Coordinates of C-alpha atoms in Angstrom, one line a residue:
X1 CA 23.3 -4.6 -69.8
X2 CA 24.5 -1.8 -67.5
X3 CA 25.9 0.1 -70.3
X4 CA 22.7 -0.4 -72.3
X5 CA 20.7 0.9 -69.4
X6 CA 23.0 3.9 -69.0
X7 CA 22.7 4.6 -72.7
X8 CA 19.0 4.6 -72.6
X9 CA 18.9 6.8 -69.6
X10 CA 21.2 9.3 -71.3
X11 CA 18.9 9.3 -74.4
X12 CA 21.4 7.8 -76.8
X13 CA 18.9 5.5 -78.3
X14 CA 16.2 8.0 -78.9
X15 CA 16.0 9.4 -82.4
X16 CA 17.7 12.6 -83.0
X17 CA 18.8 12.8 -79.4
X18 CA 15.3 14.1 -78.4
X19 CA 15.9 13.3 -74.7
X20 CA 19.2 15.2 -74.7
X21 CA 17.2 18.2 -75.8
X22 CA 14.4 17.6 -73.3
X23 CA 16.5 16.6 -70.2
X24 CA 18.0 20.0 -69.5
X25 CA 14.6 21.7 -69.8
X26 CA 13.1 19.0 -67.5
X27 CA 15.9 19.4 -64.9
X28 CA 15.6 23.2 -65.1
X29 CA 11.8 23.1 -64.5
X30 CA 12.0 20.4 -61.8
X31 CA 14.7 22.3 -60.1
X32 CA 12.9 25.5 -60.2
X33 CA 9.8 23.7 -58.6
X34 CA 12.0 22.3 -55.8
X35 CA 14.1 25.4 -55.2
X36 CA 11.2 27.9 -55.1
X37 CA 9.5 26.4 -52.0
X38 CA 12.9 25.7 -50.3
X39 CA 14.0 29.4 -50.9
X40 CA 10.7 30.7 -49.7
X41 CA 10.9 28.5 -46.6
X42 CA 14.4 29.6 -45.9
X43 CA 13.5 33.2 -46.2
X44 CA 10.6 32.7 -43.9
X45 CA 12.9 30.9 -41.3
X46 CA 15.5 33.7 -41.5
X47 CA 13.0 36.4 -41.3
X48 CA 11.5 34.8 -38.1
X49 CA 14.9 34.1 -36.5
X50 CA 16.9 37.2 -37.4
X51 CA 15.9 40.7 -36.3
X52 CA 17.3 42.4 -39.4
X53 CA 16.8 45.9 -38.3
X54 CA 18.5 45.4 -35.0
X55 CA 21.3 43.4 -36.7
X56 CA 22.0 46.3 -39.1
X57 CA 22.0 48.9 -36.4
X58 CA 24.4 46.7 -34.2
X59 CA 26.7 46.3 -37.1
X60 CA 26.7 50.1 -37.7
X61 CA 27.6 50.6 -34.0
X62 CA 30.1 47.7 -33.5
X63 CA 31.6 47.4 -37.0
X64 CA 33.7 50.7 -36.7
X65 CA 35.1 49.6 -33.4
X66 CA 36.3 46.3 -35.1
X67 CA 37.7 48.4 -38.0
X68 CA 39.6 50.5 -35.5
X69 CA 41.0 47.3 -33.8
X70 CA 42.4 46.3 -37.2
X71 CA 44.0 49.7 -37.8
X72 CA 45.4 50.1 -34.2
X73 CA 45.8 46.5 -32.9
X74 CA 44.3 47.8 -29.7
X75 CA 42.3 44.9 -28.1
X76 CA 40.5 47.4 -25.7
X77 CA 38.4 48.4 -28.8
X78 CA 36.9 45.0 -29.2
X79 CA 35.9 45.0 -25.5
X80 CA 34.3 48.4 -26.2
X81 CA 32.0 46.6 -28.6
X82 CA 30.2 45.0 -25.6
X83 CA 29.5 48.5 -24.1
X84 CA 28.2 49.6 -27.3
X85 CA 25.8 46.8 -27.8
X86 CA 24.8 47.0 -24.1
X87 CA 23.8 50.7 -24.8
X88 CA 22.0 49.8 -28.1
X89 CA 19.8 47.0 -26.8
X90 CA 17.8 49.1 -24.3
X91 CA 17.9 52.1 -26.5
X92 CA 16.0 50.2 -29.2
X93 CA 13.8 48.1 -27.0
X94 CA 12.6 51.1 -24.9
X95 CA 13.0 53.7 -27.4
X96 CA 15.3 55.7 -25.3
X97 CA 16.1 59.5 -25.8
X98 CA 19.9 60.3 -26.0
X99 CA 19.8 61.8 -22.6
X100 CA 18.7 58.5 -21.1
X101 CA 21.2 56.7 -23.1
X102 CA 24.0 59.0 -21.6
X103 CA 22.8 58.2 -18.1
X104 CA 22.8 54.5 -19.0
X105 CA 26.4 54.9 -20.3
X106 CA 27.5 56.6 -17.1
X107 CA 26.0 53.8 -15.0
X108 CA 27.9 51.1 -16.9
X109 CA 31.2 53.0 -16.5
X110 CA 30.7 53.7 -12.8
X111 CA 29.8 50.1 -12.1
X112 CA 32.7 48.7 -14.1
X113 CA 35.1 51.1 -12.4
X114 CA 33.9 50.1 -8.9
X115 CA 34.1 46.4 -9.7
X116 CA 37.6 46.7 -11.6
X117 CA 39.1 48.6 -8.5
X118 CA 37.7 46.0 -6.2
X119 CA 38.9 42.9 -8.1
X120 CA 42.2 42.6 -6.3
X121 CA 40.4 42.4 -3.0
X122 CA 38.4 39.2 -3.5
X123 CA 35.9 39.4 -0.6
X124 CA 35.0 43.1 -1.6
X125 CA 34.6 42.1 -5.3
X126 CA 32.3 39.3 -4.3
X127 CA 30.1 41.6 -2.1
X128 CA 30.0 44.4 -4.6
X129 CA 29.2 42.1 -7.5
X130 CA 26.3 40.6 -5.6
X131 CA 25.2 44.1 -4.7
X132 CA 25.3 45.1 -8.3
X133 CA 23.1 42.1 -9.2
X134 CA 20.6 43.2 -6.5
X135 CA 20.4 46.6 -7.8
X136 CA 20.0 45.4 -11.4
X137 CA 16.6 43.9 -10.3
X138 CA 15.6 46.2 -7.5
X139 CA 15.3 49.1 -10.0
X140 CA 12.1 47.4 -11.2
X141 CA 10.5 49.0 -8.1
X142 CA 10.3 52.2 -10.2
X143 CA 9.2 50.5 -13.4
X144 CA 9.2 47.1 -14.9
X145 CA 11.2 48.1 -18.0
X146 CA 14.1 49.2 -15.7
X147 CA 15.1 45.6 -15.6
X148 CA 16.3 45.8 -19.1
X149 CA 18.5 48.8 -18.2
X150 CA 19.7 47.0 -15.0
X151 CA 20.6 43.8 -16.9
X152 CA 22.7 45.8 -19.4
X153 CA 24.5 47.7 -16.7
X154 CA 25.3 44.5 -14.7
X155 CA 26.3 42.4 -17.7
X156 CA 29.0 44.5 -19.3
X157 CA 30.3 45.9 -16.0
X158 CA 30.9 42.4 -14.5
X159 CA 32.1 40.8 -17.7
X160 CA 34.6 43.5 -18.6
X161 CA 35.8 43.9 -14.9
X162 CA 36.8 40.2 -15.0
X163 CA 37.9 40.2 -18.7
X164 CA 40.3 43.1 -18.5
X165 CA 42.3 41.6 -15.6
X166 CA 42.4 38.0 -16.6
X167 CA 45.7 36.7 -17.5
X168 CA 47.6 40.0 -17.6
X169 CA 49.7 42.1 -15.3
X170 CA 48.2 44.8 -13.2
X171 CA 49.9 47.4 -15.2
X172 CA 48.5 46.0 -18.5
X173 CA 45.0 45.7 -17.0
X174 CA 45.1 49.4 -16.0
X175 CA 46.3 50.4 -19.4
X176 CA 43.6 48.3 -21.0
X177 CA 40.8 49.7 -18.8
X178 CA 42.1 53.2 -19.4
X179 CA 42.1 52.8 -23.1
X180 CA 38.6 51.4 -23.0
X181 CA 37.3 54.3 -20.8
X182 CA 38.9 57.0 -22.9
X183 CA 37.5 55.5 -26.1
X184 CA 34.1 54.7 -24.7
X185 CA 32.5 58.1 -25.8
X186 CA 32.8 56.7 -29.4
X187 CA 30.2 53.9 -28.4
X188 CA 27.9 56.5 -26.8
X189 CA 28.0 58.8 -29.9
X190 CA 27.3 55.9 -32.3
X191 CA 24.3 54.7 -30.4
X192 CA 23.0 58.1 -29.9
X193 CA 23.4 58.9 -33.6
X194 CA 21.3 55.7 -34.3
X195 CA 18.5 56.7 -32.1
X196 CA 18.5 60.3 -33.4
X197 CA 18.3 59.0 -37.0
X198 CA 15.5 56.7 -36.0
X199 CA 13.6 59.5 -34.2
X200 CA 14.0 61.8 -37.3
X201 CA 12.8 59.0 -39.6
X202 CA 9.8 58.1 -37.5
X203 CA 8.8 61.6 -36.6
X204 CA 10.2 61.9 -33.0
X205 CA 8.9 58.7 -31.6
X206 CA 7.2 58.1 -28.3
X207 CA 9.0 58.8 -25.0
X208 CA 10.4 55.9 -23.1
X209 CA 7.7 54.3 -20.8
X210 CA 8.9 52.0 -17.9
X211 CA 5.4 50.9 -17.1
X212 CA 4.1 50.3 -13.6
X213 CA 6.5 49.4 -10.7
X214 CA 6.9 45.7 -10.2
X215 CA 4.7 44.5 -7.3
X216 CA 7.3 41.8 -6.3
X217 CA 10.7 43.2 -6.9
X218 CA 12.5 42.2 -3.6
X219 CA 12.2 38.5 -4.1
X220 CA 13.9 38.3 -7.5
X221 CA 16.4 40.9 -6.5
X222 CA 17.3 38.9 -3.4
X223 CA 17.6 35.7 -5.5
X224 CA 19.9 37.5 -7.9
X225 CA 22.1 38.7 -5.1
X226 CA 22.3 35.3 -3.6
X227 CA 23.1 33.5 -6.9
X228 CA 25.7 36.1 -7.9
X229 CA 27.2 36.1 -4.5
X230 CA 27.7 32.3 -4.5
X231 CA 29.0 32.3 -8.1
X232 CA 31.5 35.1 -7.4
X233 CA 32.7 33.4 -4.3
X234 CA 33.2 30.2 -6.1
X235 CA 35.1 32.0 -8.9
X236 CA 37.4 33.7 -6.4
X237 CA 38.0 30.8 -4.1
X238 CA 38.9 28.4 -6.8
X239 CA 40.4 31.0 -9.2
X240 CA 38.1 29.8 -12.1
X241 CA 39.2 30.8 -15.6
X242 CA 36.5 32.9 -17.5
X243 CA 34.6 33.2 -14.2
X244 CA 32.5 36.0 -15.6
X245 CA 30.5 33.4 -17.4
X246 CA 29.6 31.8 -14.1
X247 CA 28.3 35.1 -12.6
X248 CA 26.5 36.1 -15.9
X249 CA 24.8 32.7 -16.0
X250 CA 23.7 32.9 -12.3
X251 CA 22.0 36.2 -12.8
X252 CA 20.5 35.6 -16.3
X253 CA 18.5 32.5 -15.4
X254 CA 16.4 34.4 -12.7
X255 CA 13.6 35.5 -14.9
X256 CA 10.6 34.7 -12.7
X257 CA 9.6 31.6 -10.7
X258 CA 11.3 28.3 -10.6
X259 CA 9.6 27.0 -13.6
X260 CA 10.6 29.9 -15.8
X261 CA 14.2 29.9 -14.4
X262 CA 14.5 26.3 -15.1
X263 CA 13.4 26.8 -18.7
X264 CA 16.0 29.6 -19.2
X265 CA 18.8 27.4 -17.8
X266 CA 17.7 24.6 -20.2
X267 CA 18.0 27.0 -23.1
X268 CA 21.4 28.1 -22.0
X269 CA 22.6 24.5 -21.5
X270 CA 21.4 23.5 -25.0
X271 CA 23.1 26.5 -26.5
X272 CA 26.4 25.8 -24.7
X273 CA 26.3 22.1 -25.3
X274 CA 25.7 22.5 -29.0
X275 CA 27.4 25.8 -29.8
X276 CA 30.8 25.4 -28.0
X277 CA 31.8 22.0 -29.5
X278 CA 30.8 23.2 -33.0
X279 CA 32.8 26.4 -32.6
X280 CA 35.8 24.4 -31.4
X281 CA 35.6 22.1 -34.3
X282 CA 35.3 24.9 -36.7
X283 CA 38.4 26.6 -35.2
X284 CA 40.4 23.4 -35.7
X285 CA 39.7 23.6 -39.4
X286 CA 40.6 27.3 -39.6
X287 CA 44.1 28.8 -39.2
X288 CA 44.8 31.1 -36.3
X289 CA 44.6 34.6 -37.3
X290 CA 43.9 38.2 -36.0
X291 CA 41.2 38.7 -38.8
X292 CA 39.3 35.5 -37.8
X293 CA 39.5 36.4 -34.2
X294 CA 38.1 39.9 -34.6
X295 CA 35.3 38.6 -36.9
X296 CA 34.3 36.0 -34.4
X297 CA 34.3 38.5 -31.6
X298 CA 32.1 40.8 -33.8
X299 CA 29.8 37.9 -34.6
X300 CA 29.5 36.9 -30.9
X301 CA 28.6 40.4 -30.0
X302 CA 26.0 40.8 -32.7
X303 CA 24.3 37.7 -31.4
X304 CA 23.3 39.6 -28.1
X305 CA 20.6 41.5 -30.1
X306 CA 20.1 39.8 -33.5
X307 CA 17.9 36.8 -32.9
X308 CA 14.3 36.4 -31.9
X309 CA 14.7 33.0 -29.9
X310 CA 17.1 33.1 -27.1
X311 CA 18.4 29.6 -27.5
X312 CA 19.4 30.3 -31.1
X313 CA 21.2 33.5 -30.1
X314 CA 22.9 32.0 -27.1
X315 CA 24.0 28.9 -29.1
X316 CA 25.5 30.9 -31.8
X317 CA 27.1 33.1 -29.2
X318 CA 28.8 30.1 -27.6
X319 CA 29.9 28.9 -31.1
X320 CA 31.5 32.3 -32.0
X321 CA 33.2 32.6 -28.6
X322 CA 34.8 29.2 -29.0
X323 CA 35.8 30.1 -32.6
X324 CA 37.3 33.3 -31.4
X325 CA 39.3 31.3 -28.8
X326 CA 40.6 28.9 -31.5
X327 CA 41.5 31.7 -33.8
X328 CA 43.5 33.3 -31.0
X329 CA 45.3 30.1 -30.2
X330 CA 43.7 29.7 -26.8
X331 CA 41.1 27.1 -27.3
X332 CA 42.6 24.5 -25.0
X333 CA 39.8 23.5 -22.6
X334 CA 37.5 26.4 -23.8
X335 CA 34.6 23.9 -24.5
X336 CA 34.6 22.4 -21.1
X337 CA 35.1 25.6 -19.3
X338 CA 32.2 27.3 -21.2
X339 CA 29.8 24.5 -20.7
X340 CA 30.7 23.9 -17.0
X341 CA 30.5 27.6 -16.2
X342 CA 27.1 28.0 -17.8
X343 CA 25.7 25.0 -15.9
X344 CA 27.3 26.0 -12.6
X345 CA 26.2 29.6 -12.8
X346 CA 22.6 28.5 -13.8
X347 CA 22.4 26.0 -10.9
X348 CA 23.3 28.7 -8.4
X349 CA 20.5 30.7 -9.9
X350 CA 17.9 27.9 -9.6
X351 CA 19.0 27.2 -6.0
X352 CA 18.6 30.9 -5.2
X353 CA 15.1 31.2 -6.7
X354 CA 13.9 28.0 -4.8
X355 CA 15.3 29.2 -1.5
X356 CA 13.8 32.6 -1.8
X357 CA 10.4 31.1 -2.8
X358 CA 10.5 28.7 0.2
X359 CA 11.4 31.5 2.6
X360 CA 8.7 33.8 1.1
X361 CA 6.0 31.2 1.5
X362 CA 7.0 30.5 5.1
X363 CA 6.8 34.3 5.8
X364 CA 3.4 34.6 4.2
X365 CA 2.1 31.6 6.1
X366 CA 3.3 33.3 9.4
X367 CA 1.7 36.5 8.4
X368 CA -1.7 35.0 7.8
X369 CA -4.1 35.2 10.8
X370 CA -4.8 31.8 12.4
X371 CA -8.0 29.9 11.9

């Protein structure tokens, strides 16, 4: 009976094998009907999630640095990719002129140099890192959009100051920092070339506008300083591996009031809890290789600018960072460290926001006239 049903299903009992002729056409038509909506839906999802223009520009800026790494085997060029994309993000969002990009570039280098020099003296590093976090937000006193520039000075400077020194001798750290600084004009030139090209294609473009000054800049600036100070102190006291993630997370969740900051931490937690384990598992399936490591670092860098939703971009960034660690043979404990550091830093941020709000409310109550 089973063979009979199979034969009828395959059209063997139909005269002249009519079904054999009809079935391919049927499957082709049915498949087209199913695939067309699926393909259209997939295109819609990708167009919503991925900022294609920004992704292509970031690839143009960071891609040559990765290619140079392959040619020279100089790891400083991979870290230079973070400086490049940190210049590119404000340049595109705020439509910056090359002159402003150059000032932004100098701010990153100066902040990095100060923190790098302060790293051996732990108390000094903690204080200066907190001060850098304060300034990153305090600049909104002169215009709300300065927050974007402030963030993208603080993030690369702190991250690279920690990254360059971690796990290497002082001599190697100095060599790495020197190579990065010497080659950094390449990143500036690439970003300026992108902006000049955009300006010519769009007929000059509007000048950067930083809007009105933020009415309440001191409160978030103070919260950021408190959170970064606590995070940096914890990192230095307990000598936490990849401590830059704690400090970065502490500052990044402070985006407004306690409710907004809690939402930001939830997004980061989801991204880390999903992205890191998946990246670790993918790394287990792939062999260790320099090519895989470089491509994963490139992909992680591109996620800083390429996605519309923060949770998607951050989740993929965690995925590629874990994958890069696996490809480099250093994935042991990376999943736990990444997730723990994101949550610890974010918690410091939330506590700082809550404390500053409580203190501010008390000050406002005392300032109000009685009765």
